[in-house]
Amino acid sequence: MNLVVVSNRVASGRANEPMTGGLAAALLPVVENSGAIWVGSSGHVREGSQKEPFAEIEALGTGALATLDLPAAHYGGYYEGFANSALWPALHSRSDLIRVSLEDYSSYREVNAFMARALLRFKKPDAAFWVQDYHFLALGAELRDLGVREPIGFFLHTPWPSSAVIEGVPHHRELIEAMLAYDLIGFQTEEDCENFHGYVRAELGLEIHDGVVTSHHGRTRLAVFPIGIDPEKFAQAAAKAVSHPDVSRLRRSLNGERLAIGVDRLDYSKGLINRISAFDRMWTAHPSLSRTVSLLQIATPSRGSIEAYGTLQSEVAKLVSDVNGRHGEVDWTPIRYLNKGYGQPVLAGLYRTAQVGVVTPLHDGMNLVAKEYVAAQNPLDPGVLVLSSFAGAAKELDAALLINPHDIDGMARQIAVALKMSIEERRERWHAMVRKLKVASVQAWFAHFLHVLSDVRRTPLQAATRPIVLELASRRAANNR
Ligand code: F6P
């Protein structure tokens, strides 16, 4: 199969480089070993019409990385506009933050069409296209309009909300009808998939049989593929990172004090205000934890030109400063707050240093930080994961301390519980989680999706996808034992 993977953001392929967002970091290790061509935005724009849209095509593992300069006239409307000011807030159930114009939607469609034209270069007899994420909901339909008949799959890394929320997105019907040009649509959780079913049935009036919907485009299979990580590789990186200068400086600076860690893009879906408020509450309720536990919060700036993100950045900075002012001492800073990104190897070492990992989004498709934190722990003395039940990862990592991020007092109590947890309980919870990470690795995720995609056109309607996926997962796990 000549696989073409498409996403807006791609990884650079250079080890140690900071990577924004889970998608690029998660895909890199699997794409580079698959021989696929990974196509995405170069991060630059170009004026006028282009004969050759590719900025660069370079080797990436056994395959290649091809980046495009997107059209300058449409980039803002596409990325800051429709993708991140209409779709992103809606997908994370924040309809109140939708800000969008008709021009933004036109730009979004233009960029999807532009990408489709560029992809024709990679259309070969044995090609299959795998489109990633909400930036390219309509790319499959554009490819079909250009005559592409090869399999095209789509995976959504974010949640899919209830119909009432998605209906807040202008042109939702047109877009979701366009999505049905994909042969396979993958979701992170059953709930996301169910919500999509609900829309297709109620709004489009289409029947779904055994996970397959038939529309004027043909048949589309809807299925769940929770994305994973490579836990063994991450564990090795974490053990090795202990000697990294940033990690050893952090360790020295702690002076026996314990550490909680949060690592997020600065995004309203991540629940940063609630998390910091919970630490504030904890230090107030348990003065004995002052000076003995601090929080390292890495918050990588993101989408800064969108108003909601600018506002959030100021709010979080102010709250951190208030909390530090209230609880700090001449020789102790409760929250170490950093607005920059770190490469995976350093992050792995930082996770291993922290006794508590706090992953408390209000809504999240999966949240790979939760999985990485678990994988990075020292098996003999593992830390505790405090995890929002509204992250996709909570469906698998149910041995974490699950919290409701809207309940600040409850979250404060659970962080204190994590800090007091016995080594036996920590090990028991950690083993339960690591077992799941190994079965549902990113390699298994990648292989399952492609297996189902290649099967979609051959499989008769009554065959169910879910058992195929589960059966493959357990077969692979058995082989790996
Ligand atoms: O959650 C899906 C995702 O693609 C993540 O990988 C990433 O955090 C985000 O959406 C996209 O972020 P950005 O706008 O920085 O590319």
Tab-separated table of C-alpha atoms and ligand atoms in Angstrom:
chain	number	residue	atom	x	y	z
A	1	MET	CA	0.000	0.000	0.000
A	2	ASN	CA	1.329	3.490	-0.863
A	3	LEU	CA	0.113	5.279	2.210
A	4	VAL	CA	-0.317	9.048	2.254
A	5	VAL	CA	-0.923	10.550	5.698
A	6	VAL	CA	-2.247	14.119	5.792
A	7	SER	CA	-2.401	16.511	8.733
A	8	ASN	CA	-2.202	20.248	9.170
A	9	ARG	CA	0.745	20.161	11.556
A	10	VAL	CA	3.550	17.717	10.922
A	11	ALA	CA	6.539	16.759	13.056
A	12	SER	CA	9.930	17.969	11.953
A	13	GLY	CA	11.600	14.609	12.385
A	14	ARG	CA	14.452	16.229	14.315
A	15	ALA	CA	14.778	14.534	17.707
A	16	ASN	CA	14.605	16.728	20.819
A	17	GLU	CA	12.774	19.530	19.035
A	18	PRO	CA	9.741	20.845	20.961
A	19	MET	CA	6.508	19.667	19.345
A	20	THR	CA	3.230	21.478	19.734
A	21	GLY	CA	0.305	19.183	20.266
A	22	GLY	CA	-0.245	15.495	20.594
A	23	LEU	CA	-0.983	14.610	16.974
A	24	ALA	CA	2.448	15.366	15.493
A	25	ALA	CA	4.303	13.762	18.415
A	26	ALA	CA	2.097	10.655	18.329
A	27	LEU	CA	2.299	10.116	14.580
A	28	LEU	CA	6.029	10.615	14.137
A	29	PRO	CA	7.287	7.229	15.423
A	30	VAL	CA	4.711	5.240	13.468
A	31	VAL	CA	4.742	7.215	10.256
A	32	GLU	CA	8.533	7.200	10.002
A	33	ASN	CA	8.608	3.399	10.207
A	34	SER	CA	5.728	2.819	7.817
A	35	GLY	CA	7.234	4.046	4.559
A	36	ALA	CA	4.338	6.509	4.239
A	37	ILE	CA	4.465	9.997	2.802
A	38	TRP	CA	3.339	12.492	5.426
A	39	VAL	CA	1.885	15.660	3.921
A	40	GLY	CA	1.115	18.831	5.864
A	41	SER	CA	1.538	22.551	6.228
A	42	SER	CA	5.069	24.021	6.151
A	43	GLY	CA	3.909	26.696	8.591
A	44	HIS	CA	4.516	29.312	5.864
A	45	VAL	CA	2.151	30.845	3.364
A	46	ARG	CA	2.603	31.823	-0.269
A	47	GLU	CA	0.944	34.522	-2.361
A	48	GLY	CA	-0.716	33.881	-5.698
A	49	SER	CA	-1.382	30.648	-7.524
A	50	GLN	CA	1.361	28.084	-7.360
A	51	LYS	CA	2.394	25.581	-9.963
A	52	GLU	CA	4.439	23.653	-7.419
A	53	PRO	CA	2.866	23.956	-3.972
A	54	PHE	CA	5.397	21.758	-2.155
A	55	ALA	CA	7.914	23.762	-0.163
A	56	GLU	CA	10.006	20.732	0.630
A	57	ILE	CA	10.011	16.966	0.303
A	58	GLU	CA	12.551	15.306	2.580
A	59	ALA	CA	13.255	11.796	3.795
A	60	LEU	CA	11.519	10.735	6.986
A	61	GLY	CA	12.535	7.307	8.226
A	62	THR	CA	11.590	4.831	5.519
A	63	GLY	CA	9.198	7.324	3.919
A	64	ALA	CA	9.032	11.052	3.277
A	65	LEU	CA	7.766	14.291	4.718
A	66	ALA	CA	6.215	16.703	2.207
A	67	THR	CA	5.262	20.174	3.358
A	68	LEU	CA	3.227	22.786	1.535
A	69	ASP	CA	3.027	26.536	1.774
A	70	LEU	CA	-0.697	27.152	2.159
A	71	PRO	CA	-2.331	30.007	0.217
A	72	ALA	CA	-1.741	33.328	1.987
A	73	ALA	CA	-5.181	34.698	1.124
A	74	HIS	CA	-6.942	31.863	2.915
A	75	TYR	CA	-4.626	30.771	5.694
A	76	GLY	CA	-6.004	33.067	8.419
A	77	GLY	CA	-9.630	32.249	7.635
A	78	TYR	CA	-8.812	28.566	7.536
A	79	TYR	CA	-6.559	28.111	10.607
A	80	GLU	CA	-7.384	30.902	13.073
A	81	GLY	CA	-10.851	31.282	11.584
A	82	PHE	CA	-12.977	28.284	10.789
A	83	ALA	CA	-10.731	25.510	12.170
A	84	ASN	CA	-9.869	27.103	15.488
A	85	SER	CA	-12.619	29.648	16.111
A	86	ALA	CA	-15.583	27.559	14.977
A	87	LEU	CA	-14.714	23.858	14.871
A	88	TRP	CA	-12.311	23.670	17.824
A	89	PRO	CA	-14.623	25.413	20.335
A	90	ALA	CA	-17.613	23.386	19.120
A	91	LEU	CA	-15.745	20.079	19.214
A	92	HIS	CA	-14.814	20.887	22.822
A	93	SER	CA	-18.389	21.880	23.664
A	94	ARG	CA	-17.604	25.623	23.962
A	95	SER	CA	-20.214	27.006	21.564
A	96	ASP	CA	-19.998	30.308	23.466
A	97	LEU	CA	-16.531	30.825	21.931
A	98	ILE	CA	-17.572	30.337	18.295
A	99	ARG	CA	-16.574	33.430	16.269
A	100	VAL	CA	-16.776	32.916	12.544
A	101	SER	CA	-17.577	34.618	9.257
A	102	LEU	CA	-18.702	33.397	5.861
A	103	GLU	CA	-15.212	34.244	4.538
A	104	ASP	CA	-13.666	31.933	7.134
A	105	TYR	CA	-15.774	29.059	5.911
A	106	SER	CA	-14.890	29.804	2.265
A	107	SER	CA	-11.207	29.889	3.200
A	108	TYR	CA	-11.504	26.583	5.041
A	109	ARG	CA	-13.059	24.984	1.969
A	110	GLU	CA	-10.445	26.621	-0.306
A	111	VAL	CA	-7.591	25.195	1.759
A	112	ASN	CA	-9.211	21.746	1.785
A	113	ALA	CA	-9.558	21.946	-2.008
A	114	PHE	CA	-5.975	23.209	-2.351
A	115	MET	CA	-4.678	20.290	-0.305
A	116	ALA	CA	-6.694	17.853	-2.418
A	117	ARG	CA	-5.127	19.193	-5.634
A	118	ALA	CA	-1.649	18.932	-4.110
A	119	LEU	CA	-2.275	15.330	-3.048
A	120	LEU	CA	-2.974	14.235	-6.629
A	121	ARG	CA	0.788	14.085	-7.040
A	122	PHE	CA	0.770	11.045	-4.707
A	123	LYS	CA	-2.173	9.237	-6.289
A	124	LYS	CA	-0.817	5.855	-7.356
A	125	PRO	CA	-2.659	2.624	-8.174
A	126	ASP	CA	-2.075	1.162	-4.714
A	127	ALA	CA	-2.483	4.435	-2.797
A	128	ALA	CA	-4.541	4.934	0.350
A	129	PHE	CA	-5.063	8.329	1.988
A	130	TRP	CA	-5.373	8.813	5.730
A	131	VAL	CA	-6.509	12.300	6.724
A	132	GLN	CA	-6.034	13.489	10.310
A	133	ASP	CA	-8.198	15.822	12.310
A	134	TYR	CA	-10.693	18.633	12.117
A	135	HIS	CA	-8.674	20.875	9.783
A	136	PHE	CA	-9.623	18.663	6.850
A	137	LEU	CA	-13.205	17.505	7.357
A	138	ALA	CA	-13.982	18.138	3.675
A	139	LEU	CA	-10.747	16.875	2.149
A	140	GLY	CA	-12.169	13.435	1.307
A	141	ALA	CA	-15.036	14.991	-0.659
A	142	GLU	CA	-12.602	17.263	-2.519
A	143	LEU	CA	-10.443	14.261	-3.441
A	144	ARG	CA	-13.486	12.362	-4.703
A	145	ASP	CA	-14.456	15.384	-6.840
A	146	LEU	CA	-10.995	15.175	-8.404
A	147	GLY	CA	-11.605	11.554	-9.334
A	148	VAL	CA	-9.735	9.801	-6.529
A	149	ARG	CA	-11.263	6.343	-6.079
A	150	GLU	CA	-8.636	4.914	-3.726
A	151	PRO	CA	-9.512	4.279	-0.048
A	152	ILE	CA	-9.624	7.443	2.074
A	153	GLY	CA	-9.794	7.268	5.859
A	154	PHE	CA	-10.220	10.008	8.425
A	155	PHE	CA	-9.354	10.074	12.113
A	156	LEU	CA	-10.627	12.724	14.508
A	157	HIS	CA	-8.210	13.434	17.368
A	158	THR	CA	-10.663	15.682	19.252
A	159	PRO	CA	-13.989	14.791	20.861
A	160	TRP	CA	-17.163	14.830	18.758
A	161	PRO	CA	-19.880	16.635	20.741
A	162	SER	CA	-23.641	16.202	20.938
A	163	SER	CA	-25.707	17.320	17.961
A	164	ALA	CA	-27.024	20.378	19.807
A	165	VAL	CA	-23.439	21.657	20.045
A	166	ILE	CA	-22.220	20.801	16.545
A	167	GLU	CA	-25.315	22.496	15.136
A	168	GLY	CA	-23.813	25.746	16.437
A	169	VAL	CA	-21.196	25.534	13.672
A	170	PRO	CA	-22.337	27.402	10.569
A	171	HIS	CA	-22.589	25.074	7.539
A	172	HIS	CA	-22.490	21.988	9.792
A	173	ARG	CA	-24.790	20.020	7.532
A	174	GLU	CA	-22.782	20.641	4.373
A	175	LEU	CA	-19.570	19.742	6.175
A	176	ILE	CA	-20.801	16.557	7.769
A	177	GLU	CA	-22.354	15.404	4.509
A	178	ALA	CA	-18.928	16.005	2.944
A	179	MET	CA	-17.325	13.857	5.665
A	180	LEU	CA	-19.320	10.899	4.403
A	181	ALA	CA	-17.050	10.808	1.346
A	182	TYR	CA	-14.525	9.088	3.624
A	183	ASP	CA	-14.559	5.287	3.593
A	184	LEU	CA	-13.743	5.104	7.275
A	185	ILE	CA	-14.153	7.676	10.044
A	186	GLY	CA	-12.344	6.908	13.297
A	187	PHE	CA	-13.095	8.386	16.717
A	188	GLN	CA	-11.252	8.308	20.030
A	189	THR	CA	-14.133	7.048	22.193
A	190	GLU	CA	-17.487	5.257	21.953
A	191	GLU	CA	-19.200	8.430	23.138
A	192	ASP	CA	-17.740	10.475	20.260
A	193	CYS	CA	-18.815	7.832	17.774
A	194	GLU	CA	-22.298	7.640	19.314
A	195	ASN	CA	-22.658	11.422	19.098
A	196	PHE	CA	-21.763	11.277	15.410
A	197	HIS	CA	-24.308	8.487	14.886
A	198	GLY	CA	-26.908	10.688	16.582
A	199	TYR	CA	-26.263	13.539	14.138
A	200	VAL	CA	-26.252	11.300	11.065
A	201	ARG	CA	-29.561	9.729	12.050
A	202	ALA	CA	-31.414	12.792	13.302
A	203	GLU	CA	-30.036	15.539	11.047
A	204	LEU	CA	-29.178	13.709	7.852
A	205	GLY	CA	-31.962	11.138	8.198
A	206	LEU	CA	-29.599	8.289	7.303
A	207	GLU	CA	-29.660	4.748	8.674
A	208	ILE	CA	-26.572	3.172	10.247
A	209	HIS	CA	-26.246	-0.619	10.090
A	210	ASP	CA	-23.439	-2.386	11.937
A	211	GLY	CA	-21.451	0.834	12.065
A	212	VAL	CA	-21.851	1.577	8.336
A	213	VAL	CA	-23.754	4.556	6.971
A	214	THR	CA	-24.770	4.708	3.333
A	215	SER	CA	-25.047	8.132	1.711
A	216	HIS	CA	-24.896	9.451	-1.853
A	217	HIS	CA	-21.085	9.131	-1.556
A	218	GLY	CA	-21.323	5.391	-0.874
A	219	ARG	CA	-20.596	3.537	2.353
A	220	THR	CA	-18.731	4.951	5.334
A	221	ARG	CA	-17.709	2.857	8.303
A	222	LEU	CA	-17.777	4.619	11.698
A	223	ALA	CA	-15.559	3.072	14.359
A	224	VAL	CA	-13.549	3.693	17.512
A	225	PHE	CA	-9.731	3.588	17.579
A	226	PRO	CA	-8.338	5.084	20.794
A	227	ILE	CA	-4.865	6.420	20.007
A	228	GLY	CA	-1.915	5.226	22.113
A	229	ILE	CA	1.790	5.891	22.597
A	230	ASP	CA	4.918	3.733	22.435
A	231	PRO	CA	5.196	3.063	26.203
A	232	GLU	CA	8.456	1.093	26.066
A	233	LYS	CA	10.220	3.772	24.054
A	234	PHE	CA	8.902	6.476	26.345
A	235	ALA	CA	10.000	4.574	29.453
A	236	GLN	CA	13.522	4.205	28.032
A	237	ALA	CA	13.644	7.906	27.185
A	238	ALA	CA	12.512	8.777	30.727
A	239	ALA	CA	15.156	6.611	32.381
A	240	LYS	CA	17.829	8.090	30.135
A	241	ALA	CA	16.674	11.685	30.600
A	242	VAL	CA	17.584	11.745	34.271
A	243	SER	CA	21.026	12.974	33.275
A	244	HIS	CA	19.682	15.693	30.934
A	245	PRO	CA	20.802	19.120	32.243
A	246	ASP	CA	17.227	20.492	32.529
A	247	VAL	CA	16.091	17.398	34.412
A	248	SER	CA	19.036	17.227	36.779
A	249	ARG	CA	18.777	20.968	37.505
A	250	LEU	CA	15.109	20.489	38.332
A	251	ARG	CA	15.921	17.568	40.647
A	252	ARG	CA	18.627	19.535	42.468
A	253	SER	CA	16.326	22.516	42.914
A	254	LEU	CA	13.693	20.443	44.691
A	255	ASN	CA	15.697	19.869	47.898
A	256	GLY	CA	13.515	16.958	48.976
A	257	GLU	CA	10.317	18.821	48.093
A	258	ARG	CA	7.747	16.843	46.096
A	259	LEU	CA	6.585	17.858	42.644
A	260	ALA	CA	3.351	17.774	40.691
A	261	ILE	CA	3.548	18.358	36.936
A	262	GLY	CA	1.126	19.656	34.305
A	263	VAL	CA	2.062	19.895	30.610
A	264	ASP	CA	-0.444	21.447	28.220
A	265	ARG	CA	-0.920	23.710	25.268
A	266	LEU	CA	-2.324	26.986	26.586
A	267	ASP	CA	-5.870	26.151	25.589
A	268	TYR	CA	-9.229	26.721	27.304
A	269	SER	CA	-10.074	23.035	26.905
A	270	LYS	CA	-7.215	22.054	29.231
A	271	GLY	CA	-8.802	23.338	32.454
A	272	LEU	CA	-5.744	25.303	33.591
A	273	ILE	CA	-7.679	27.847	35.660
A	274	ASN	CA	-9.520	25.089	37.539
A	275	ARG	CA	-6.312	23.116	38.103
A	276	ILE	CA	-4.408	26.088	39.524
A	277	SER	CA	-7.432	26.987	41.672
A	278	ALA	CA	-7.406	23.423	43.029
A	279	PHE	CA	-3.750	23.782	44.078
A	280	ASP	CA	-4.602	27.120	45.668
A	281	ARG	CA	-7.421	25.410	47.590
A	282	MET	CA	-5.160	22.518	48.583
A	283	TRP	CA	-2.426	24.747	50.014
A	284	THR	CA	-5.107	26.700	51.911
A	285	ALA	CA	-6.777	23.569	53.302
A	286	HIS	CA	-3.514	21.742	54.080
A	287	PRO	CA	-0.923	24.301	55.210
A	288	SER	CA	1.450	21.376	55.897
A	289	LEU	CA	1.706	20.915	52.117
A	290	SER	CA	3.112	24.425	51.697
A	291	ARG	CA	6.870	24.271	51.106
A	292	THR	CA	6.688	20.492	50.677
A	293	VAL	CA	4.841	20.249	47.325
A	294	SER	CA	5.091	22.526	44.317
A	295	LEU	CA	3.561	22.480	40.855
A	296	LEU	CA	5.591	22.660	37.648
A	297	GLN	CA	3.155	23.885	35.008
A	298	ILE	CA	4.411	23.965	31.430
A	299	ALA	CA	1.886	25.842	29.308
A	300	THR	CA	3.020	26.128	25.699
A	301	PRO	CA	1.580	29.221	23.975
A	302	SER	CA	-0.824	28.357	21.189
A	303	ARG	CA	-2.982	30.213	18.621
A	304	GLY	CA	-2.063	33.509	20.279
A	305	SER	CA	-3.786	35.729	17.713
A	306	ILE	CA	-7.224	34.328	18.607
A	307	GLU	CA	-8.886	36.486	21.252
A	308	ALA	CA	-9.986	33.611	23.511
A	309	TYR	CA	-6.381	32.384	23.726
A	310	GLY	CA	-4.950	35.849	24.458
A	311	THR	CA	-7.514	36.306	27.234
A	312	LEU	CA	-6.743	32.883	28.689
A	313	GLN	CA	-3.007	33.560	28.662
A	314	SER	CA	-3.513	36.746	30.723
A	315	GLU	CA	-5.951	35.040	33.103
A	316	VAL	CA	-3.671	32.087	33.795
A	317	ALA	CA	-0.617	34.336	34.273
A	318	LYS	CA	-2.564	36.522	36.724
A	319	LEU	CA	-3.873	33.546	38.682
A	320	VAL	CA	-0.404	31.985	38.949
A	321	SER	CA	0.969	35.279	40.199
A	322	ASP	CA	-1.877	35.657	42.776
A	323	VAL	CA	-1.382	32.109	44.073
A	324	ASN	CA	2.382	32.501	44.269
A	325	GLY	CA	1.931	35.843	46.034
A	326	ARG	CA	-0.495	34.332	48.538
A	327	HIS	CA	1.296	31.085	49.407
A	328	GLY	CA	4.937	31.770	48.471
A	329	GLU	CA	7.818	32.338	50.894
A	330	VAL	CA	11.153	34.091	50.455
A	331	ASP	CA	12.710	30.757	49.560
A	332	TRP	CA	9.724	28.897	48.076
A	333	THR	CA	7.676	29.392	44.892
A	334	PRO	CA	4.532	27.224	44.854
A	335	ILE	CA	4.008	27.251	41.053
A	336	ARG	CA	6.838	27.199	38.546
A	337	TYR	CA	5.104	28.453	35.431
A	338	LEU	CA	6.776	28.135	32.017
A	339	ASN	CA	5.425	29.363	28.684
A	340	LYS	CA	7.565	27.305	26.360
A	341	GLY	CA	7.701	23.876	24.797
A	342	TYR	CA	10.120	21.010	25.494
A	343	GLY	CA	11.197	18.067	23.358
A	344	GLN	CA	9.883	14.607	24.193
A	345	PRO	CA	13.145	13.320	25.740
A	346	VAL	CA	13.256	16.174	28.285
A	347	LEU	CA	9.543	15.914	29.001
A	348	ALA	CA	9.961	12.212	29.716
A	349	GLY	CA	12.559	13.052	32.396
A	350	LEU	CA	10.401	15.815	33.887
A	351	TYR	CA	7.433	13.424	34.154
A	352	ARG	CA	9.598	10.848	35.916
A	353	THR	CA	10.742	13.451	38.426
A	354	ALA	CA	7.188	14.348	39.468
A	355	GLN	CA	5.296	12.344	42.115
A	356	VAL	CA	1.951	13.508	40.726
A	357	GLY	CA	0.863	14.100	37.105
A	358	VAL	CA	-2.122	16.437	36.804
A	359	VAL	CA	-4.095	16.088	33.576
A	360	THR	CA	-7.372	17.878	34.174
A	361	PRO	CA	-8.950	18.987	30.866
A	362	LEU	CA	-12.580	20.063	30.716
A	363	HIS	CA	-12.781	18.103	27.450
A	364	ASP	CA	-10.098	16.248	25.525
A	365	GLY	CA	-10.130	13.783	22.653
A	366	MET	CA	-7.535	11.484	24.274
A	367	ASN	CA	-4.752	13.445	26.012
A	368	LEU	CA	-1.478	11.689	25.433
A	369	VAL	CA	0.256	13.552	28.264
A	370	ALA	CA	-1.691	11.270	30.629
A	371	LYS	CA	-0.315	8.188	28.883
A	372	GLU	CA	3.205	9.595	28.661
A	373	TYR	CA	3.225	10.453	32.370
A	374	VAL	CA	2.354	6.849	33.257
A	375	ALA	CA	4.891	5.357	30.831
A	376	ALA	CA	7.666	7.595	32.185
A	377	GLN	CA	7.373	6.443	35.809
A	378	ASN	CA	9.957	4.453	37.711
A	379	PRO	CA	8.234	1.045	38.139
A	380	LEU	CA	9.664	0.682	41.652
A	381	ASP	CA	8.427	4.062	42.851
A	382	PRO	CA	5.769	5.284	40.417
A	383	GLY	CA	3.963	8.600	40.673
A	384	VAL	CA	0.182	9.017	40.710
A	385	LEU	CA	-1.872	10.241	37.774
A	386	VAL	CA	-4.744	12.616	38.624
A	387	LEU	CA	-6.919	12.511	35.529
A	388	SER	CA	-10.076	14.267	34.390
A	389	SER	CA	-12.888	11.884	33.592
A	390	PHE	CA	-13.588	14.131	30.564
A	391	ALA	CA	-10.342	13.119	28.815
A	392	GLY	CA	-10.617	10.223	26.363
A	393	ALA	CA	-7.675	8.615	28.226
A	394	ALA	CA	-9.879	8.125	31.308
A	395	LYS	CA	-11.778	5.348	29.498
A	396	GLU	CA	-8.605	3.236	29.526
A	397	LEU	CA	-6.670	4.691	32.476
A	398	ASP	CA	-9.397	4.094	35.030
A	399	ALA	CA	-6.784	3.128	37.615
A	400	ALA	CA	-5.790	6.817	37.768
A	401	LEU	CA	-7.374	9.039	40.417
A	402	LEU	CA	-10.277	10.263	38.302
A	403	ILE	CA	-11.572	13.749	39.040
A	404	ASN	CA	-14.274	16.131	37.891
A	405	PRO	CA	-12.354	19.257	36.802
A	406	HIS	CA	-15.354	21.457	37.607
A	407	ASP	CA	-15.267	20.374	41.247
A	408	ILE	CA	-12.326	22.418	42.547
A	409	ASP	CA	-12.620	21.145	46.140
A	410	GLY	CA	-12.853	17.536	44.974
A	411	MET	CA	-9.795	18.011	42.758
A	412	ALA	CA	-7.840	19.605	45.638
A	413	ARG	CA	-8.756	16.631	47.861
A	414	GLN	CA	-7.640	14.098	45.254
A	415	ILE	CA	-4.286	15.816	44.695
A	416	ALA	CA	-3.723	15.593	48.459
A	417	VAL	CA	-4.760	11.901	48.344
A	418	ALA	CA	-2.249	11.306	45.529
A	419	LEU	CA	0.511	12.841	47.621
A	420	LYS	CA	-0.261	10.542	50.554
A	421	MET	CA	-0.797	7.321	48.588
A	422	SER	CA	1.096	4.249	49.793
A	423	ILE	CA	3.750	2.716	47.588
A	424	GLU	CA	1.714	-0.521	47.314
A	425	GLU	CA	-1.329	1.308	45.966
A	426	ARG	CA	0.802	3.400	43.624
A	427	ARG	CA	2.418	0.302	42.166
A	428	GLU	CA	-0.886	-1.511	41.813
A	429	ARG	CA	-2.519	1.389	39.976
A	430	TRP	CA	0.550	1.942	37.810
A	431	HIS	CA	0.783	-1.729	36.751
A	432	ALA	CA	-2.897	-1.739	35.782
A	433	MET	CA	-2.387	1.333	33.597
A	434	VAL	CA	0.879	0.245	31.979
A	435	ARG	CA	-0.674	-3.073	30.962
A	436	LYS	CA	-3.319	-1.161	29.031
A	437	LEU	CA	-0.771	1.164	27.432
A	438	LYS	CA	1.161	-1.831	26.114
A	439	VAL	CA	-1.879	-3.491	24.553
A	440	ALA	CA	-3.200	-0.285	23.005
A	441	SER	CA	0.087	1.134	21.685
A	442	VAL	CA	0.297	3.691	18.905
A	443	GLN	CA	1.693	0.950	16.640
A	444	ALA	CA	-1.433	-1.156	17.267
A	445	TRP	CA	-3.650	1.899	16.649
A	446	PHE	CA	-1.942	2.638	13.334
A	447	ALA	CA	-2.110	-0.969	12.151
A	448	HIS	CA	-5.770	-1.443	13.167
A	449	PHE	CA	-6.934	1.664	11.390
A	450	LEU	CA	-5.168	0.712	8.174
A	451	HIS	CA	-6.391	-2.856	8.398
A	452	VAL	CA	-9.993	-1.717	8.707
A	453	LEU	CA	-9.518	0.894	5.968
A	454	SER	CA	-8.170	-1.661	3.537
A	455	ASP	CA	-11.043	-3.976	4.458
A	456	VAL	CA	-13.843	-1.425	4.214
A	457	ARG	CA	-14.594	-1.865	0.540
A	458	ARG	CA	-14.325	-5.628	0.676
A	459	THR	CA	-16.337	-6.234	3.866
A	460	PRO	CA	-20.017	-7.101	3.480
A	461	LEU	CA	-22.407	-4.804	5.352
A	462	GLN	CA	-23.155	-7.138	8.247
A	463	ALA	CA	-19.510	-7.480	9.364
A	464	ALA	CA	-18.868	-5.433	12.500
A	465	THR	CA	-15.685	-3.382	12.886
A	466	ARG	CA	-15.451	-3.401	16.651
A	467	PRO	CA	-14.815	-7.131	17.067
A	468	ILE	CA	-12.178	-7.000	14.310
A	469	VAL	CA	-10.366	-4.214	16.143
A	470	LEU	CA	-10.553	-5.909	19.538
A	471	GLU	CA	-9.611	-9.279	18.150
A	472	LEU	CA	-6.541	-7.781	16.472
A	473	ALA	CA	-5.582	-5.938	19.643
A	474	SER	CA	-5.662	-9.072	21.761
A	475	ARG	CA	-3.891	-11.127	19.093
A	476	ARG	CA	-1.085	-8.551	18.936
A	477	ALA	CA	-0.885	-8.332	22.718
A	478	ALA	CA	-0.582	-12.114	22.898
A	479	ASN	CA	2.203	-12.049	20.284
A	480	ASN	CA	4.064	-9.385	22.248
A	481	ARG	CA	3.979	-11.303	25.518
B	1	F6P	O1	-6.216	17.481	19.615
B	1	F6P	C1	-5.911	17.375	18.332
B	1	F6P	C2	-4.770	18.242	17.886
B	1	F6P	O2	-4.442	17.990	16.558
B	1	F6P	C3	-3.544	18.116	18.751
B	1	F6P	O3	-2.562	17.377	18.207
B	1	F6P	C4	-3.075	19.527	18.903
B	1	F6P	O4	-2.974	19.753	20.245
B	1	F6P	C5	-4.135	20.376	18.299
B	1	F6P	O5	-5.173	19.573	17.932
B	1	F6P	C6	-3.661	21.177	17.127
B	1	F6P	O6	-2.862	22.165	17.587
B	1	F6P	P1	-2.208	23.236	16.655
B	1	F6P	O7	-3.271	24.218	16.318
B	1	F6P	O8	-1.156	23.851	17.516
B	1	F6P	O9	-1.663	22.513	15.496
